[in-house]
Tab-separated table of C-alpha atoms in Angstrom:
chain	number	residue	atom	x	y	z
A	1	MET	CA	4.680	3.775	-87.755
A	2	SER	CA	4.344	7.489	-88.569
A	3	LYS	CA	0.573	7.320	-87.975
A	4	ALA	CA	1.123	5.683	-84.572
A	5	ARG	CA	3.623	8.417	-83.656
A	6	GLU	CA	1.131	11.035	-84.790
A	7	LEU	CA	-1.563	9.553	-82.538
A	8	LEU	CA	0.806	9.492	-79.558
A	9	GLU	CA	1.679	13.137	-80.089
A	10	GLU	CA	-1.991	14.104	-80.305
A	11	ILE	CA	-2.904	12.229	-77.120
A	12	LYS	CA	0.137	13.570	-75.273
A	13	SER	CA	-0.879	17.126	-76.122
A	14	VAL	CA	-4.268	16.519	-74.490
A	15	VAL	CA	-3.310	14.437	-71.470
A	16	SER	CA	0.020	16.102	-70.553
A	17	GLY	CA	0.502	14.119	-67.337
A	18	LYS	CA	-2.884	14.824	-65.737
A	19	THR	CA	-3.696	11.098	-65.379
A	20	VAL	CA	-1.911	10.771	-62.041
A	21	ASP	CA	-3.827	13.752	-60.632
A	22	ALA	CA	-7.127	12.155	-61.622
A	23	VAL	CA	-6.402	8.600	-60.442
A	24	PHE	CA	-4.133	8.754	-57.375
A	25	PRO	CA	-6.212	10.831	-54.871
A	26	PRO	CA	-9.457	8.810	-55.404
A	27	PHE	CA	-7.605	5.528	-54.865
A	28	LEU	CA	-6.015	6.872	-51.682
A	29	PHE	CA	-9.376	8.210	-50.513
A	30	VAL	CA	-11.256	4.911	-50.861
A	31	PHE	CA	-8.347	2.854	-49.483
A	32	SER	CA	-7.965	5.148	-46.457
A	33	ASN	CA	-11.709	5.226	-45.843
A	34	SER	CA	-11.782	1.421	-45.625
A	35	PHE	CA	-9.123	1.339	-42.909
A	36	PHE	CA	-9.161	4.677	-41.095
A	37	GLY	CA	-12.587	6.212	-41.626
A	38	LEU	CA	-13.975	9.106	-43.626
A	39	ASN	CA	-12.298	12.029	-41.845
A	40	THR	CA	-8.823	10.540	-42.202
A	41	ALA	CA	-9.530	9.612	-45.834
A	42	VAL	CA	-10.503	13.206	-46.601
A	43	GLY	CA	-7.294	14.466	-45.024
A	44	ILE	CA	-5.108	11.971	-46.899
A	45	ALA	CA	-6.789	12.767	-50.240
A	46	LEU	CA	-6.264	16.499	-49.701
A	47	VAL	CA	-2.618	16.058	-48.700
A	48	SER	CA	-1.950	13.821	-51.729
A	49	ALA	CA	-3.530	16.400	-54.065
A	50	LEU	CA	-1.483	19.169	-52.437
A	51	ILE	CA	1.740	17.172	-52.872
A	52	LEU	CA	0.955	16.524	-56.538
A	53	GLY	CA	0.251	20.214	-57.012
A	54	VAL	CA	3.530	21.242	-55.363
A	55	LEU	CA	5.421	18.711	-57.521
A	56	ARG	CA	3.884	20.229	-60.641
A	57	LEU	CA	4.948	23.701	-59.586
A	58	PHE	CA	8.423	22.439	-58.656
A	59	ARG	CA	8.757	20.944	-62.144
A	60	LYS	CA	7.617	24.302	-63.551
A	61	GLU	CA	4.523	22.771	-65.113
A	62	ASN	CA	1.365	24.771	-65.732
A	63	TRP	CA	0.112	26.121	-62.372
A	64	PHE	CA	-3.451	25.879	-63.685
A	65	TYR	CA	-3.250	22.062	-63.602
A	66	ALA	CA	-1.769	22.108	-60.114
A	67	LEU	CA	-4.498	24.390	-58.776
A	68	GLY	CA	-7.249	22.631	-60.741
A	69	GLY	CA	-6.245	19.194	-59.463
A	70	PHE	CA	-6.154	20.371	-55.847
A	71	LEU	CA	-9.478	22.229	-56.054
A	72	GLY	CA	-11.056	19.176	-57.682
A	73	VAL	CA	-10.090	16.998	-54.716
A	74	VAL	CA	-11.229	19.707	-52.257
A	75	PHE	CA	-14.596	19.849	-54.003
A	76	ALA	CA	-14.990	16.047	-54.074
A	77	SER	CA	-13.816	15.574	-50.482
A	78	GLY	CA	-16.185	18.308	-49.355
A	79	PHE	CA	-19.168	16.437	-50.776
A	80	ALA	CA	-18.096	13.241	-49.007
A	81	TYR	CA	-17.397	14.974	-45.678
A	82	LEU	CA	-20.553	17.104	-45.534
A	83	THR	CA	-22.829	14.175	-46.399
A	84	ASP	CA	-20.830	11.664	-44.326
A	85	ASN	CA	-20.834	9.314	-47.325
A	86	ALA	CA	-17.600	8.213	-49.037
A	87	ALA	CA	-19.424	7.431	-52.305
A	88	ASN	CA	-20.332	11.125	-52.651
A	89	TYR	CA	-16.662	11.840	-53.371
A	90	PHE	CA	-17.607	11.055	-56.965
A	91	ILE	CA	-20.510	13.514	-57.222
A	92	PRO	CA	-18.316	16.071	-59.089
A	93	THR	CA	-17.632	13.398	-61.724
A	94	VAL	CA	-21.372	12.883	-62.115
A	95	ILE	CA	-21.858	16.645	-62.449
A	96	SER	CA	-19.099	16.954	-65.063
A	97	SER	CA	-20.485	14.030	-67.089
A	98	ALA	CA	-23.977	15.543	-66.985
A	99	ALA	CA	-22.577	18.917	-68.082
A	100	ILE	CA	-20.783	17.371	-71.074
A	101	VAL	CA	-23.895	15.414	-72.073
A	102	LEU	CA	-25.963	18.614	-71.897
A	103	ALA	CA	-23.355	20.607	-73.820
A	104	ALA	CA	-23.033	17.939	-76.532
A	105	LEU	CA	-26.804	17.638	-76.934
A	106	THR	CA	-27.312	21.412	-77.023
A	107	THR	CA	-24.629	21.960	-79.673
A	108	LEU	CA	-26.063	19.153	-81.801
A	109	VAL	CA	-29.543	20.695	-81.620
A	110	ILE	CA	-28.277	24.121	-82.726
A	111	GLY	CA	-26.088	22.582	-85.433
A	112	LYS	CA	-22.735	23.677	-83.976
A	113	PRO	CA	-21.214	20.390	-82.697
A	114	LEU	CA	-19.191	20.357	-79.472
A	115	ALA	CA	-16.232	18.556	-81.089
A	116	ALA	CA	-15.789	21.489	-83.469
A	117	TRP	CA	-15.759	24.012	-80.608
A	118	VAL	CA	-13.210	21.940	-78.676
A	119	SER	CA	-10.974	21.662	-81.743
A	120	HIS	CA	-11.326	25.391	-82.424
A	121	LEU	CA	-10.364	26.313	-78.855
A	122	THR	CA	-7.408	23.906	-78.641
A	123	ARG	CA	-6.007	24.410	-82.152
A	124	GLY	CA	-7.100	27.923	-83.015
A	125	TRP	CA	-8.477	26.964	-86.429
A	126	PRO	CA	-11.060	29.378	-87.924
A	127	LEU	CA	-14.654	28.608	-86.958
A	128	GLU	CA	-15.848	29.185	-90.539
A	129	TRP	CA	-13.908	26.087	-91.635
A	130	PHE	CA	-15.720	23.857	-89.133
A	131	TRP	CA	-19.182	24.949	-90.305
A	132	ARG	CA	-18.625	24.041	-93.970
A	133	GLN	CA	-20.993	21.324	-95.226
A	134	ASP	CA	-18.018	19.254	-96.382
A	135	ILE	CA	-16.412	19.481	-92.903
A	136	LYS	CA	-19.133	19.751	-90.239
A	137	PRO	CA	-20.606	16.203	-90.607
A	138	ALA	CA	-17.342	14.712	-89.284
A	139	TYR	CA	-17.513	16.840	-86.139
A	140	THR	CA	-21.230	16.198	-85.726
A	141	GLU	CA	-20.733	12.433	-85.787
A	142	VAL	CA	-17.815	12.598	-83.350
A	143	THR	CA	-19.941	14.716	-81.014
A	144	TRP	CA	-22.604	11.994	-81.064
A	145	LEU	CA	-19.882	9.531	-80.059
A	146	TRP	CA	-18.885	11.770	-77.142
A	147	LEU	CA	-22.518	12.144	-76.109
A	148	LEU	CA	-23.047	8.375	-75.959
A	149	PHE	CA	-19.819	7.778	-74.010
A	150	PHE	CA	-20.500	10.397	-71.346
A	151	LEU	CA	-24.165	9.411	-71.101
A	152	PHE	CA	-23.087	5.812	-70.443
A	153	ARG	CA	-20.547	7.022	-67.858
A	154	LEU	CA	-23.196	9.197	-66.211
A	155	ILE	CA	-25.694	6.335	-65.915
A	156	ILE	CA	-23.108	3.938	-64.452
A	157	HIS	CA	-21.934	6.506	-61.903
A	158	VAL	CA	-25.471	7.423	-60.823
A	159	VAL	CA	-26.432	3.760	-60.301
A	160	LEU	CA	-23.322	3.078	-58.195
A	161	LEU	CA	-23.733	6.348	-56.324
A	162	VAL	CA	-27.294	5.458	-55.347
A	163	ASP	CA	-26.010	2.078	-54.119
A	164	GLY	CA	-23.266	3.833	-52.152
A	165	ASP	CA	-20.619	1.483	-53.562
A	166	ALA	CA	-17.465	3.604	-53.198
A	167	LEU	CA	-15.041	0.770	-53.973
A	168	THR	CA	-16.675	-0.086	-57.303
A	169	LEU	CA	-16.992	3.623	-58.052
A	170	VAL	CA	-13.255	4.177	-57.807
A	171	TRP	CA	-12.561	1.339	-60.259
A	172	VAL	CA	-15.250	2.484	-62.675
A	173	ASN	CA	-14.054	6.061	-62.333
A	174	THR	CA	-10.531	4.921	-63.191
A	175	ILE	CA	-11.556	2.854	-66.228
A	176	LEU	CA	-14.019	5.413	-67.576
A	177	GLY	CA	-11.801	8.312	-66.549
A	178	TRP	CA	-8.585	9.056	-68.428
A	179	PRO	CA	-8.164	5.535	-69.896
A	180	GLY	CA	-11.692	5.692	-71.295
A	181	ILE	CA	-11.308	9.285	-72.453
A	182	ILE	CA	-7.967	8.532	-74.135
A	183	THR	CA	-9.579	5.616	-75.968
A	184	LEU	CA	-12.452	7.896	-76.978
A	185	LEU	CA	-10.009	10.501	-78.286
A	186	ILE	CA	-8.071	7.929	-80.302
A	187	ILE	CA	-11.283	6.622	-81.899
A	188	SER	CA	-12.478	10.192	-82.514
A	189	TYR	CA	-9.195	11.144	-84.156
A	190	ILE	CA	-9.000	8.081	-86.426
A	191	TYR	CA	-12.672	8.282	-87.397
A	192	GLY	CA	-12.599	12.069	-87.792
A	193	ILE	CA	-9.627	12.094	-90.177
A	194	ALA	CA	-11.124	9.244	-92.236
A	195	ARG	CA	-14.499	11.021	-92.374
A	196	LEU	CA	-12.931	14.321	-93.478
A	197	LYS	CA	-11.156	12.465	-96.257
A	198	LYS	CA	-14.467	11.028	-97.500
A	199	LEU	CA	-16.147	14.434	-97.317
A	200	LYS	CA	-13.399	15.817	-99.597
A	201	GLY	CA	-13.394	19.286	-98.098
A	202	PRO	CA	-10.347	21.566	-97.912
A	203	GLY	CA	-7.680	21.280	-95.251
A	204	VAL	CA	-7.410	24.141	-92.768
A	205	GLU	CA	-4.368	25.634	-94.483
A	206	GLU	CA	-6.036	25.315	-97.887
A	207	PHE	CA	-9.153	27.031	-96.529
A	208	ILE	CA	-7.137	29.896	-95.013
A	209	ALA	CA	-5.176	30.316	-98.272
A	210	GLY	CA	-8.441	30.382	-100.264
A	211	LYS	CA	-7.424	27.539	-102.566
A	212	GLU	CA	-9.958	26.120	-105.012
A	213	ALA	CA	-10.915	22.442	-105.388
A	214	PRO	CA	-9.641	19.806	-105.799
A	215	TRP	CA	-8.160	19.884	-102.310
A	216	LYS	CA	-5.637	17.686	-100.584
A	217	GLY	CA	-7.835	17.850	-97.475
A	218	GLN	CA	-6.995	17.682	-93.770
A	219	THR	CA	-4.319	15.023	-93.322
A	220	ARG	CA	-3.300	15.723	-89.736
A	221	GLY	CA	-5.166	17.041	-86.744
A	222	PHE	CA	-8.897	16.941	-86.126
C-alpha cells in the first residue's frame, strides 16, 4: 500500500492537473470541425484554452501552465488554419515527439542519458551522482525506453497526419498523450528503482554525505 501511495505522489508531482489542458481543447477542436467547419473549430479551441488558463490563474495555480497551455493551442490551431487542414492541428505533437527522440538519442550517444538530466532538473540531485557507473546504467536503460515510446508515437502520428485522419488522431493523441506518458513514467519509476537496487550504488543522500560502502541505496525517487 505504501508503494502504491508513493507512486501516486510521484505521478501527481509530474502531472499536476495538466491532463485536462492537453485533452479537452483537441477534442473540442475535432468535434467542432466536424459540425461547424475549421474556422469555428479554431475559435472554439482557442476560447476553451483561454478559459482553462483563466481558471488556473483564478485557482492561483502556476501561471506558466496557464500560458503554456494557451500558447500550445494557439500554435496548433495556427497550423490547422494556415494550411486549411484540421489534421495539422497535431503537427506540434509530431514536432515535440521528434524533439524528444532526437534528445534521447543524442544523450545516449554522448553517454549522458536524458532520464538523468530530467531527474536532475526536477529533483535537484547532484549530476555527479547520476554519472557513477553503479547508477548511470539505470538511467541509460530508462532513456532507451523513452526513446522507443516516443519513436512509436512519432511514427503513428506521422502516418495518420499524412492520411489526414483528424478523428483518429485525436483518439491516438489522447491515448498516447498523458495516459501513455503516465504509464511510461510508472514503468520507468518501478524499473529504475529496481535497477538501482541491483546496481548497489549509494543513495543520493549517502553520496552527498560521502558515506562508504555498503550502502542502503536509493529507496525512493528516481
